Short mmCIF file of N, CA and C in Angstrom, two decimals:
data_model
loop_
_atom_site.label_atom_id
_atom_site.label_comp_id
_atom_site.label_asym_id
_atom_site.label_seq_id
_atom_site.Cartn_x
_atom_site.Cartn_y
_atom_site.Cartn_z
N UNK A 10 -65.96 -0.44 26.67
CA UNK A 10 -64.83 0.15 26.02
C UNK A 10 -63.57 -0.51 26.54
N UNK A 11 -62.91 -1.11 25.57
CA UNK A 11 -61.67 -1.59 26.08
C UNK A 11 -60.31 -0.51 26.04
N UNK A 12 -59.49 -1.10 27.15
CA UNK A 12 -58.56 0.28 27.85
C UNK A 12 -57.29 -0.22 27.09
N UNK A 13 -57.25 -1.43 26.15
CA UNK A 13 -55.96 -2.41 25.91
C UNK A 13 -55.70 -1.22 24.56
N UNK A 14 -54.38 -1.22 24.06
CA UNK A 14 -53.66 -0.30 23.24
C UNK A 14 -53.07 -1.33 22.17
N UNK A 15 -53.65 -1.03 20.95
CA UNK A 15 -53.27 -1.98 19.75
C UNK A 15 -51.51 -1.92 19.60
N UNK A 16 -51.13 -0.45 19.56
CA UNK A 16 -50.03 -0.08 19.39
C UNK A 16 -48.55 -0.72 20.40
N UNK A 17 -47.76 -1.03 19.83
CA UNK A 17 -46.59 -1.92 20.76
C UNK A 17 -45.66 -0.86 20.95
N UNK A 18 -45.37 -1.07 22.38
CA UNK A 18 -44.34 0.17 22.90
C UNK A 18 -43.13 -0.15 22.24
N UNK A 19 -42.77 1.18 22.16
CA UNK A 19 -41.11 0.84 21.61
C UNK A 19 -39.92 -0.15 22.30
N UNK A 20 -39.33 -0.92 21.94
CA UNK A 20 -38.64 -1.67 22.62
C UNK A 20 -37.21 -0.82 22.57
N UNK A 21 -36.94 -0.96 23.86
CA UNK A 21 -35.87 -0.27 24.32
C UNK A 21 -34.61 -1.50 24.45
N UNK A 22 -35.16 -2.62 24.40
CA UNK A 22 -33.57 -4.03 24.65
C UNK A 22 -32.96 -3.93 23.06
N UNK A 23 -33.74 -3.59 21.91
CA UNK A 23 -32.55 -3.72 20.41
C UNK A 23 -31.45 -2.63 20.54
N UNK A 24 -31.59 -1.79 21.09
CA UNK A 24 -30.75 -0.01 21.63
C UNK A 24 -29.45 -0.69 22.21
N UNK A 25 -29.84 -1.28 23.16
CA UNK A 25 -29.23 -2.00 24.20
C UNK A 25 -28.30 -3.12 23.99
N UNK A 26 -28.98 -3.72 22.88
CA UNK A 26 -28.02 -5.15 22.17
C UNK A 26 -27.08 -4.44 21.32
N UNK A 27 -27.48 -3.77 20.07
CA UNK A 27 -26.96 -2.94 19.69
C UNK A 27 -25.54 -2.14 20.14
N UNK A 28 -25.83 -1.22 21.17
CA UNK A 28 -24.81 -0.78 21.89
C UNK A 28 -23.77 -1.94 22.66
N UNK A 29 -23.88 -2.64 23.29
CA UNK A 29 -23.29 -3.82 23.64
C UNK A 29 -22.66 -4.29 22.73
N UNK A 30 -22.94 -4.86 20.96
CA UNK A 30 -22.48 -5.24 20.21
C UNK A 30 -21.39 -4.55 20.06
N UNK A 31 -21.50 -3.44 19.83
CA UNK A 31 -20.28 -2.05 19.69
C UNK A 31 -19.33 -1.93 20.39
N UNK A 32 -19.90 -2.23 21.86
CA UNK A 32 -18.51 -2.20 22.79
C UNK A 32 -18.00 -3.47 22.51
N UNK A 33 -18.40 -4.35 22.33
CA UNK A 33 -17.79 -5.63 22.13
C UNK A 33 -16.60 -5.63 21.48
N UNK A 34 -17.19 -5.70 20.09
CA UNK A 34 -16.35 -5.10 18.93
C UNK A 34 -15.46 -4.59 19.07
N UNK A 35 -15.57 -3.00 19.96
CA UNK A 35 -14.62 -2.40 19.77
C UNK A 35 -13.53 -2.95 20.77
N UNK A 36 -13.76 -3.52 21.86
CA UNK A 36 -13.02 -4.28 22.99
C UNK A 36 -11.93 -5.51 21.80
N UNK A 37 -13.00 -5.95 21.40
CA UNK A 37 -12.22 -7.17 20.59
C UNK A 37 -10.68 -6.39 20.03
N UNK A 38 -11.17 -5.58 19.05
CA UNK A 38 -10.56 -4.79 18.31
C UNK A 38 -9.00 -3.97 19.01
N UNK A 39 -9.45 -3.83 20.38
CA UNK A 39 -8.21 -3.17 20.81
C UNK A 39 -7.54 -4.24 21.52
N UNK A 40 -8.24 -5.26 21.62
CA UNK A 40 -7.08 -6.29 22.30
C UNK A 40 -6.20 -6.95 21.39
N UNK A 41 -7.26 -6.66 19.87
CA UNK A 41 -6.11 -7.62 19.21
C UNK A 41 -4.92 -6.46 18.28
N UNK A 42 -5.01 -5.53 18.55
CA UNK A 42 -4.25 -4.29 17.97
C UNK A 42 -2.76 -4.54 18.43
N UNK A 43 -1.88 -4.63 17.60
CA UNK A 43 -0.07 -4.62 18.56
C UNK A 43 0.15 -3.23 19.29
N UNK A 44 0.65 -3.64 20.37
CA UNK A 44 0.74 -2.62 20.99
C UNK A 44 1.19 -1.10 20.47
N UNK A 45 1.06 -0.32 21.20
CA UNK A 45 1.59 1.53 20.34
C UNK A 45 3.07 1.54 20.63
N UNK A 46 3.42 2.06 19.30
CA UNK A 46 5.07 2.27 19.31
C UNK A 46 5.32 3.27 19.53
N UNK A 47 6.64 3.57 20.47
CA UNK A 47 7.36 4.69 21.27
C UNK A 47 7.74 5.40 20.28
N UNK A 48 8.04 6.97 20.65
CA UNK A 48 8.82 7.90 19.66
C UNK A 48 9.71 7.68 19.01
N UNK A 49 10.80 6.27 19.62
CA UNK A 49 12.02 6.10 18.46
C UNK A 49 11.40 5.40 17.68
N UNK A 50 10.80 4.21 17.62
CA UNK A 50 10.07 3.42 16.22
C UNK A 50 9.33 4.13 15.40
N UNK A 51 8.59 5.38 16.06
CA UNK A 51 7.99 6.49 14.88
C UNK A 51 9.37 7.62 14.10
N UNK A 52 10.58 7.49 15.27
CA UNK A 52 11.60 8.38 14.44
C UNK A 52 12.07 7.52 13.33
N UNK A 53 12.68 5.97 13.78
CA UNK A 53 13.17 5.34 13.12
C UNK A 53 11.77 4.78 11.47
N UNK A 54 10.78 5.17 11.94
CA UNK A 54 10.01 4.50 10.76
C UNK A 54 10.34 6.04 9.23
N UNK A 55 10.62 7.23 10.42
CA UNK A 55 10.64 8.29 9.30
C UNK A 55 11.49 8.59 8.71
N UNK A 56 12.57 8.42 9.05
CA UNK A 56 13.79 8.31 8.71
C UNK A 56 14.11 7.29 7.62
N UNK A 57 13.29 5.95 7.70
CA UNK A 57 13.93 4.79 6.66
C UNK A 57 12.78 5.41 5.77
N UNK A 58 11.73 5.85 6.03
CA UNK A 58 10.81 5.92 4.52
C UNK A 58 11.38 7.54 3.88
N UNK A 59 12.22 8.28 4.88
CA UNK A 59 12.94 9.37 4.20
C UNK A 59 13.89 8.97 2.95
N UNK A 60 14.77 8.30 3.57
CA UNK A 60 15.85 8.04 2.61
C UNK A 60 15.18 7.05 1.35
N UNK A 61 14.24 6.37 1.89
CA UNK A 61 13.53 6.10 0.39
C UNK A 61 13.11 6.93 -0.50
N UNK A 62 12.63 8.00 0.10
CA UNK A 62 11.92 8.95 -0.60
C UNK A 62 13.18 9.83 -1.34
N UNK A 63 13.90 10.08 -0.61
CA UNK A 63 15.04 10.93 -1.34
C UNK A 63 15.94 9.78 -2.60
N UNK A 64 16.34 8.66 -2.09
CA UNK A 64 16.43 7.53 -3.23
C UNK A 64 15.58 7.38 -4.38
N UNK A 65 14.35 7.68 -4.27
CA UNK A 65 13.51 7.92 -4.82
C UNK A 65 13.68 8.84 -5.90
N UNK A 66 13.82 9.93 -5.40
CA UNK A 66 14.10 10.91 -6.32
C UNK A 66 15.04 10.91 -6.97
N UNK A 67 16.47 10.54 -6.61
CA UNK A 67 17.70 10.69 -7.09
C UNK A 67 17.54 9.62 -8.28
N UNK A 68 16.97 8.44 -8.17
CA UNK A 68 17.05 7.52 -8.94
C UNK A 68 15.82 7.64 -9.96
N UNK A 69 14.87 8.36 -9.54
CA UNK A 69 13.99 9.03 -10.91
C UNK A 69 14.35 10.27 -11.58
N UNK A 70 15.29 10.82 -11.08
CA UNK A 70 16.08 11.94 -12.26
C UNK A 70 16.77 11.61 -12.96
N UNK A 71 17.41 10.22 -12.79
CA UNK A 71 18.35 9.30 -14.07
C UNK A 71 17.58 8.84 -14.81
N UNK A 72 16.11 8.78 -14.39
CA UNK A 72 15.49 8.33 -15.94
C UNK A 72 15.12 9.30 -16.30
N UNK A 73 14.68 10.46 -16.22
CA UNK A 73 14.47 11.38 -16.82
C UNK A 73 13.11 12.49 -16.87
N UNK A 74 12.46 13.47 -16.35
CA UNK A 74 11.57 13.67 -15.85
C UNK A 74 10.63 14.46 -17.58
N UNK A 75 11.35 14.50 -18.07
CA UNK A 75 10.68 15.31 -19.40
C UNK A 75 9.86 16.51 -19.36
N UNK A 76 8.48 16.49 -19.88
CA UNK A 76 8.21 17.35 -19.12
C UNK A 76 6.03 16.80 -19.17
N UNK A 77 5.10 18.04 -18.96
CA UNK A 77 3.88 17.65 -18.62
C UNK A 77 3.75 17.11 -19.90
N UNK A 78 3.97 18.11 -21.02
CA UNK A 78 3.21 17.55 -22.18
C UNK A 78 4.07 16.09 -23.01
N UNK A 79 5.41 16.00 -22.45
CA UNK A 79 6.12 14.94 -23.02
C UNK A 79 6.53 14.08 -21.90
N UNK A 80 6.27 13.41 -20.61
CA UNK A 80 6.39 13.17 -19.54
C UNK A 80 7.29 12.02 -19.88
N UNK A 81 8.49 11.96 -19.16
CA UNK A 81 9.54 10.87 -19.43
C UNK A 81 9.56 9.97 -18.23
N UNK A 82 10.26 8.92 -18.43
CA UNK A 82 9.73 7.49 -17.45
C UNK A 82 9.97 8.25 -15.98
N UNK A 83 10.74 9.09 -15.94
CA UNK A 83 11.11 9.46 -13.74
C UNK A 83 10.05 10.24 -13.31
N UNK A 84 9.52 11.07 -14.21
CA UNK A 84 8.38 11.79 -13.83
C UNK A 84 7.44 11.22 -12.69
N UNK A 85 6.82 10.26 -13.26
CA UNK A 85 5.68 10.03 -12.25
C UNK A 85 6.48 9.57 -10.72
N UNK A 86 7.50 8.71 -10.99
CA UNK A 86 8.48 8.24 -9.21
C UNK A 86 8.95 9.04 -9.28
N UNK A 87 9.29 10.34 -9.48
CA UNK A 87 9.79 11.12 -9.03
C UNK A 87 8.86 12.07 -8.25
N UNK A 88 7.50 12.10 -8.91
CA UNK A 88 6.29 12.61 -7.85
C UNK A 88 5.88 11.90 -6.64
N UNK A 89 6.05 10.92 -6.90
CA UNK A 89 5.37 9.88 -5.69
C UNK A 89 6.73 9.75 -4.74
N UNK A 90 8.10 10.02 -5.21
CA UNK A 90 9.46 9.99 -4.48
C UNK A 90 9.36 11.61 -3.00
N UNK A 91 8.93 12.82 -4.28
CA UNK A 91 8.63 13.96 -3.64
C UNK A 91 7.69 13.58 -2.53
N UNK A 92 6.31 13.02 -2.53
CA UNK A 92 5.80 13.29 -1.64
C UNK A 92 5.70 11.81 -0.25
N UNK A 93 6.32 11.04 -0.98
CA UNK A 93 7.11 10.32 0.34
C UNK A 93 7.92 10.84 0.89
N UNK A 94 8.68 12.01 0.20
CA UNK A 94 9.63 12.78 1.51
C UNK A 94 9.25 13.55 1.98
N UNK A 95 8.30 14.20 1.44
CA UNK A 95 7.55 15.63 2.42
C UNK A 95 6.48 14.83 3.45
N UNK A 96 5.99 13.59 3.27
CA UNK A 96 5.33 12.67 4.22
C UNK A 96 6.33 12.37 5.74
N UNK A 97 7.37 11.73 4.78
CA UNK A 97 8.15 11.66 6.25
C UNK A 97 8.68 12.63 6.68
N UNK A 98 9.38 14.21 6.21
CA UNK A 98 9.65 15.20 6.96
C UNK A 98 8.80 15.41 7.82
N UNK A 99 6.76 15.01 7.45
CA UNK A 99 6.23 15.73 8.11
C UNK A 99 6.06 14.61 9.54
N UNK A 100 6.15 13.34 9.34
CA UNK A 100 5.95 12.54 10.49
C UNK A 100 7.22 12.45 11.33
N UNK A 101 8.42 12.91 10.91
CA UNK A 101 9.48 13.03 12.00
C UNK A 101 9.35 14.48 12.62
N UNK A 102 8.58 15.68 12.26
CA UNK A 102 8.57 16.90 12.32
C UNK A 102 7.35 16.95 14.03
N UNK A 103 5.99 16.29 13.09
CA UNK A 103 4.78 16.26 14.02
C UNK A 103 4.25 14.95 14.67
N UNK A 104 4.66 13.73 14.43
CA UNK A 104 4.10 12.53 14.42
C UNK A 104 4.53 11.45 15.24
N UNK A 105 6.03 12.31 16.10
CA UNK A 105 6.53 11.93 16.96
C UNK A 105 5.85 11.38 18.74
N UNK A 106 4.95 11.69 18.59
CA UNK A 106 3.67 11.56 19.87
C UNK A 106 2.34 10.73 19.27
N UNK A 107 2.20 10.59 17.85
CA UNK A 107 1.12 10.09 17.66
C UNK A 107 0.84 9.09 18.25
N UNK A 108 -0.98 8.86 18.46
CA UNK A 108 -1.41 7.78 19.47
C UNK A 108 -1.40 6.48 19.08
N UNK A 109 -2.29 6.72 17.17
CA UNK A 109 -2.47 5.57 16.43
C UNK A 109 -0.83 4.86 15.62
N UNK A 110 -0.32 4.16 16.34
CA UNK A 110 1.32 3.66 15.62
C UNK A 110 1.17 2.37 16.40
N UNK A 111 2.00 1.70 15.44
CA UNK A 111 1.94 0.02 15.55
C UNK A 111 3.78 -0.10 15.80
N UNK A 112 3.68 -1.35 17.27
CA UNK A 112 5.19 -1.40 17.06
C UNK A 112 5.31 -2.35 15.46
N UNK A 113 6.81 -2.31 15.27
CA UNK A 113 7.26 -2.89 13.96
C UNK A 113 6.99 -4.85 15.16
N UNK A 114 6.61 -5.34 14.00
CA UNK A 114 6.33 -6.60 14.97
C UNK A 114 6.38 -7.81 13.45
N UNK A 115 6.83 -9.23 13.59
CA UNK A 115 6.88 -10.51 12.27
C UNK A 115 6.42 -9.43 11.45
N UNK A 116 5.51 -9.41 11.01
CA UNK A 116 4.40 -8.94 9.71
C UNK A 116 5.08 -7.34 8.85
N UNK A 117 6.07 -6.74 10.36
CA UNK A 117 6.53 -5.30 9.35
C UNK A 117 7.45 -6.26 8.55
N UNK A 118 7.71 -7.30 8.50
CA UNK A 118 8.73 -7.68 7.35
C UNK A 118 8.06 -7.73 5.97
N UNK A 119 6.72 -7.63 6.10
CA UNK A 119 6.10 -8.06 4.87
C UNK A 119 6.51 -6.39 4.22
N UNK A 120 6.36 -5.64 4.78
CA UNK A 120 6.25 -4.52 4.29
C UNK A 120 7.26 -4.16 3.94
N UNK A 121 8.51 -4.42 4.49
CA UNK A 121 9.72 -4.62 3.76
C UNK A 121 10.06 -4.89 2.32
N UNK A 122 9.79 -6.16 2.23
CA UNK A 122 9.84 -7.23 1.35
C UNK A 122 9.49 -6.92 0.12
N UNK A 123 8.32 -6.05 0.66
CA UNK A 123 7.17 -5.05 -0.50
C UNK A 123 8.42 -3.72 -1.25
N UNK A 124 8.80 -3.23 -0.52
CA UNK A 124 9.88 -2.26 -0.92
C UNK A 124 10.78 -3.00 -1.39
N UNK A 125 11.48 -3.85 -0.69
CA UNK A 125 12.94 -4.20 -1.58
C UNK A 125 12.65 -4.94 -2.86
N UNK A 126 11.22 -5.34 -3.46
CA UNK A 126 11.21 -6.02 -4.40
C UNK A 126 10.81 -4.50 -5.36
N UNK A 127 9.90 -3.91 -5.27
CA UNK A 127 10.00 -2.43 -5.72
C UNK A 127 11.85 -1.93 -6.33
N UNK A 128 12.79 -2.04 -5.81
CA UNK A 128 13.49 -1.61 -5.78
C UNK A 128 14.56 -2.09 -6.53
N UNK A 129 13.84 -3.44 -6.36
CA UNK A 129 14.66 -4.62 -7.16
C UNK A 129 13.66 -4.46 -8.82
N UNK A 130 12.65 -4.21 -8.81
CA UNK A 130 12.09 -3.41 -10.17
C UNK A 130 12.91 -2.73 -10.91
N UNK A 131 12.69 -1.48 -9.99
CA UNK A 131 13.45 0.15 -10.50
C UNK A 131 14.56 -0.50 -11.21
N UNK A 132 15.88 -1.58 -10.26
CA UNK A 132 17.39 -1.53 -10.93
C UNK A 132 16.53 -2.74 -12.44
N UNK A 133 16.20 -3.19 -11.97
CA UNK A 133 16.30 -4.63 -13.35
C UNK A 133 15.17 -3.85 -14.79
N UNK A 134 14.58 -3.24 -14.46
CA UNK A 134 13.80 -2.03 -15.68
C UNK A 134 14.39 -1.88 -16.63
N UNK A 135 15.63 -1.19 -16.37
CA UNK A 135 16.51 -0.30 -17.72
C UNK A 135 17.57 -1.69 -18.35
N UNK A 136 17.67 -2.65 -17.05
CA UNK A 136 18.51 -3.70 -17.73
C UNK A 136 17.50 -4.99 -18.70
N UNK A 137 16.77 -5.49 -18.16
CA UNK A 137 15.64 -6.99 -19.28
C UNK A 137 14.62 -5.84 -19.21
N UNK A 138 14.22 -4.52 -19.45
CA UNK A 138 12.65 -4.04 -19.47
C UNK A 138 11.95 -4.16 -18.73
N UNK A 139 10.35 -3.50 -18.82
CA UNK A 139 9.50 -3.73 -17.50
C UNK A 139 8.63 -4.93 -17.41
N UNK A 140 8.76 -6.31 -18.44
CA UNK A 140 7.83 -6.84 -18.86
C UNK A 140 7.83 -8.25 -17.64
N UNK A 141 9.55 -8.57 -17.57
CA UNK A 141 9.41 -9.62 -16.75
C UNK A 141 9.84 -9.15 -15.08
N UNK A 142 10.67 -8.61 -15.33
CA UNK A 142 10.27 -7.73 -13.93
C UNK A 142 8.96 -7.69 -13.05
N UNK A 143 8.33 -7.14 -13.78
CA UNK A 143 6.65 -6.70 -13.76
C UNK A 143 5.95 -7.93 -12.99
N UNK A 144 6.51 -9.11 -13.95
CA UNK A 144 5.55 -9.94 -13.68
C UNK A 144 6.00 -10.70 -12.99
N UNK A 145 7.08 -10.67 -12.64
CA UNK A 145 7.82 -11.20 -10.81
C UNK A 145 7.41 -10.74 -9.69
N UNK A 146 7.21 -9.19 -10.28
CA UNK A 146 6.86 -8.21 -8.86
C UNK A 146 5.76 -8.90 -8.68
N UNK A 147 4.69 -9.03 -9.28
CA UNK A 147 3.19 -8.99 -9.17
C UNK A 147 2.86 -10.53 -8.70
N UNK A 148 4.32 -11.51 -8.81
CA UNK A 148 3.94 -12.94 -8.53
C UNK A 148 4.57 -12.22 -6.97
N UNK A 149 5.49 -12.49 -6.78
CA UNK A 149 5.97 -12.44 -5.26
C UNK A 149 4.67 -11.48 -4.33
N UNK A 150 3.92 -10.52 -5.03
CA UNK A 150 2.66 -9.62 -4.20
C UNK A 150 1.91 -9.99 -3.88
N UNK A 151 1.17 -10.97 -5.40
CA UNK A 151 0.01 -11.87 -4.40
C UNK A 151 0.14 -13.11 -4.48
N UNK A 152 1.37 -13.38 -4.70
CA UNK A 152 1.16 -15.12 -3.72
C UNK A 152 1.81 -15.07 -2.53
N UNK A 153 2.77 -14.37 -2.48
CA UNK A 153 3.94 -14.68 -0.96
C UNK A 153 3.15 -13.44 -0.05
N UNK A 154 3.27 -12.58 -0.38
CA UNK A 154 2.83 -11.39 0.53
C UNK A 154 0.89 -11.19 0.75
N UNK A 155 0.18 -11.86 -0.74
CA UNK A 155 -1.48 -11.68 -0.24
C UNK A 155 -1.56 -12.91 0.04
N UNK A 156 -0.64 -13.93 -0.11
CA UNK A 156 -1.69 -14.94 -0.23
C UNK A 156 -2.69 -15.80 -0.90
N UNK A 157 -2.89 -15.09 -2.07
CA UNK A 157 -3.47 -16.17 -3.52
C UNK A 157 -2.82 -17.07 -3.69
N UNK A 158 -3.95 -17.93 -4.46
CA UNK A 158 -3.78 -18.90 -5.19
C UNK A 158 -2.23 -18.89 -6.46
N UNK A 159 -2.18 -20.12 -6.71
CA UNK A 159 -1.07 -20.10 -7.82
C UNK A 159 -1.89 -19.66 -9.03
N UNK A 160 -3.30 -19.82 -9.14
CA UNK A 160 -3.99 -19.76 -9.98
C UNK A 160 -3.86 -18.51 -10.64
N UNK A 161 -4.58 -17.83 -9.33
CA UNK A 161 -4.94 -16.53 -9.38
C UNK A 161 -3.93 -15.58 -9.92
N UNK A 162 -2.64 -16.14 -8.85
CA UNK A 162 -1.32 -15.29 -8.96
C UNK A 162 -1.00 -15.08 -10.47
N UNK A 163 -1.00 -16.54 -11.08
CA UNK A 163 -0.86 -16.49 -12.58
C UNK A 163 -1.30 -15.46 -13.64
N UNK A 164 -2.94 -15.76 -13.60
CA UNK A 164 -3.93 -14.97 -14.26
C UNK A 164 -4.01 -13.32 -13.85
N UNK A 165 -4.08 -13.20 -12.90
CA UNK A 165 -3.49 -11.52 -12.77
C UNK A 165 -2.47 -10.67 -12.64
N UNK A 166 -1.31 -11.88 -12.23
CA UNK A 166 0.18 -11.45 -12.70
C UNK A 166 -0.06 -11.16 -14.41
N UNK A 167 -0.47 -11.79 -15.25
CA UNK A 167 0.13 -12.06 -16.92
C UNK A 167 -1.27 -10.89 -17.29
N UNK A 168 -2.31 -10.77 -16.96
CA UNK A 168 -3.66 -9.71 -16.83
C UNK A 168 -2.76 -8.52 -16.66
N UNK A 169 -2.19 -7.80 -15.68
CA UNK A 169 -2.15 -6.63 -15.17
C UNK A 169 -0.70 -6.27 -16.24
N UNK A 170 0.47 -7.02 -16.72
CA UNK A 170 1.38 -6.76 -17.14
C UNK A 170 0.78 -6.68 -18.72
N UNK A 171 -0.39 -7.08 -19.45
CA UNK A 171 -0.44 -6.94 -20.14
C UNK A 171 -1.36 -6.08 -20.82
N UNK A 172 -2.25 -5.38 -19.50
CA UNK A 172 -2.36 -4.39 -19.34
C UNK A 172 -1.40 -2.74 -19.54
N UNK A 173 -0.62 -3.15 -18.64
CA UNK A 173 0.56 -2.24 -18.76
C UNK A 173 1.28 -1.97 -19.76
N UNK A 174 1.36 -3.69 -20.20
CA UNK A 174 1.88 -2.81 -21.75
C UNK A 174 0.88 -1.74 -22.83
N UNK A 175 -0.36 -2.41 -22.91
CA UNK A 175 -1.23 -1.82 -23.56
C UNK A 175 -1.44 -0.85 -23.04
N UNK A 176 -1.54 0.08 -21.70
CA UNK A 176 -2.25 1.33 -21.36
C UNK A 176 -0.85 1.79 -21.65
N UNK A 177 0.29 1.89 -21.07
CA UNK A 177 1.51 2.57 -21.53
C UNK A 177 2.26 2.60 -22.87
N UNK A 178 3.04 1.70 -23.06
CA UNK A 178 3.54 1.09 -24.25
C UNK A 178 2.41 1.68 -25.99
N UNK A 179 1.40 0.73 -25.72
CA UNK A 179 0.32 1.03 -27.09
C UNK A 179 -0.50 2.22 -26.93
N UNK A 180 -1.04 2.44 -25.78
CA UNK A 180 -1.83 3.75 -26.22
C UNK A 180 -1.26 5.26 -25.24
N UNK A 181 -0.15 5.26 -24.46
CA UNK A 181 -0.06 5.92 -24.30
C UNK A 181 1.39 6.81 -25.04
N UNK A 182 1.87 5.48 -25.45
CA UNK A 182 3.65 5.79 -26.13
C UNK A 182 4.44 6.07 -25.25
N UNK A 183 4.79 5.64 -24.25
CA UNK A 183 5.25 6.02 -22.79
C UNK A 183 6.60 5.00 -23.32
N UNK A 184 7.86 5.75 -23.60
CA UNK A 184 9.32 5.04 -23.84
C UNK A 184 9.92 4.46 -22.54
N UNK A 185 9.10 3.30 -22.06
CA UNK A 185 10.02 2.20 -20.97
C UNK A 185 10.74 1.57 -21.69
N UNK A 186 11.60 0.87 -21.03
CA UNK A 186 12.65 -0.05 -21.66
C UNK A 186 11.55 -1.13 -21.27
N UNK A 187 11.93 -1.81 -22.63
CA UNK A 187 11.18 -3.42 -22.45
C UNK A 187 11.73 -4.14 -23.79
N UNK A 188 11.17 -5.59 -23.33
CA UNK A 188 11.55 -6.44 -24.26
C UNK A 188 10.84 -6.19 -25.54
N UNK A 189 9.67 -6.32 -25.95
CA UNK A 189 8.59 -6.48 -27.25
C UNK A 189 8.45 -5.37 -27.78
#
């Protein structure tokens, strides 16, 4: 009678690699993280996305909020204006200690850049329409700020605006100012 066991013990080193992999990872991960920003860069971050948010609003009640069943162009930024300000009331209120915050470091400019061209939308809208606007915003997004191709930038800049016209404009009857 043989005493030998067909069956292979469980290996306990994949547990082990495994776990190791993880700390790795996660080691990697926090070294390359920018350091945590102090309570004034979390006051000062709530404060500038406040006054956006309240800009926000003020400048979507001049277009006009209409109402659910007839919804006029400020409506929707004027929702998304509302709850960027109740966001930042609530992160200057509670968020002042948070652990997870990034100092502002090169790269918060991108995020900038992202807003002031937004903004530069909103004013040029009611003056040439949303058509070329649109499709400035969407070039400066993903070529300067993602990073695409000219290609790409092209084909889904002139894709998504012509989209927009068709989901708004043709089937929804949504009165933007535009050229066509």
């Amino acid at each position: 009678m043989s005493t030998t066991s067909s069956a292979v013990p469980p290996s306990t080193g994949e547990g082990d690699i495994l776990e190791e992999l993880k700390a790795e990872l996660a080691q990697e991960l926090e070294d390359e993280r920018p350091p945590h920003a102090g309570p004034l860069a979390q006051v000062g971050a709530g404060v500038a996305t406040l006054a956006l948010g309240v800009a926000g609003v003020v400048l979507s009640l001049g277009y006009g909020l209409g109402s659910l069943t007839q919804p006029g162009p400020g409506l929707w930024p004027f929702a998304v204006s509302v709850a960027v300000t109740a966001m930042s009331l609530a992160q200057l209120v509670f968020g002042r200690s948070a652990e997870d915050t990034e100092q502002f470091t090169r790269s918060s400019a991108l995020t900038a850049l992202g807003v002031a061209s937004l903004v530069a939308l909103a004013m040029l809208l009611p003056v040439v329409g949303f058509e070329v606007p649109s499709l400035v915003l969407m070039a400066v997004w993903l070529r300067f700020l993602g990073g695409e191709s000219w290609r790409m930038t092209a084909i889904v800049s002139v894709a998504t605006v012509a989209s927009m016209y068709g989901l708004f404009v043709l089937a929804l009857s949504i009165p933007l100012p535009r050229l066509i």
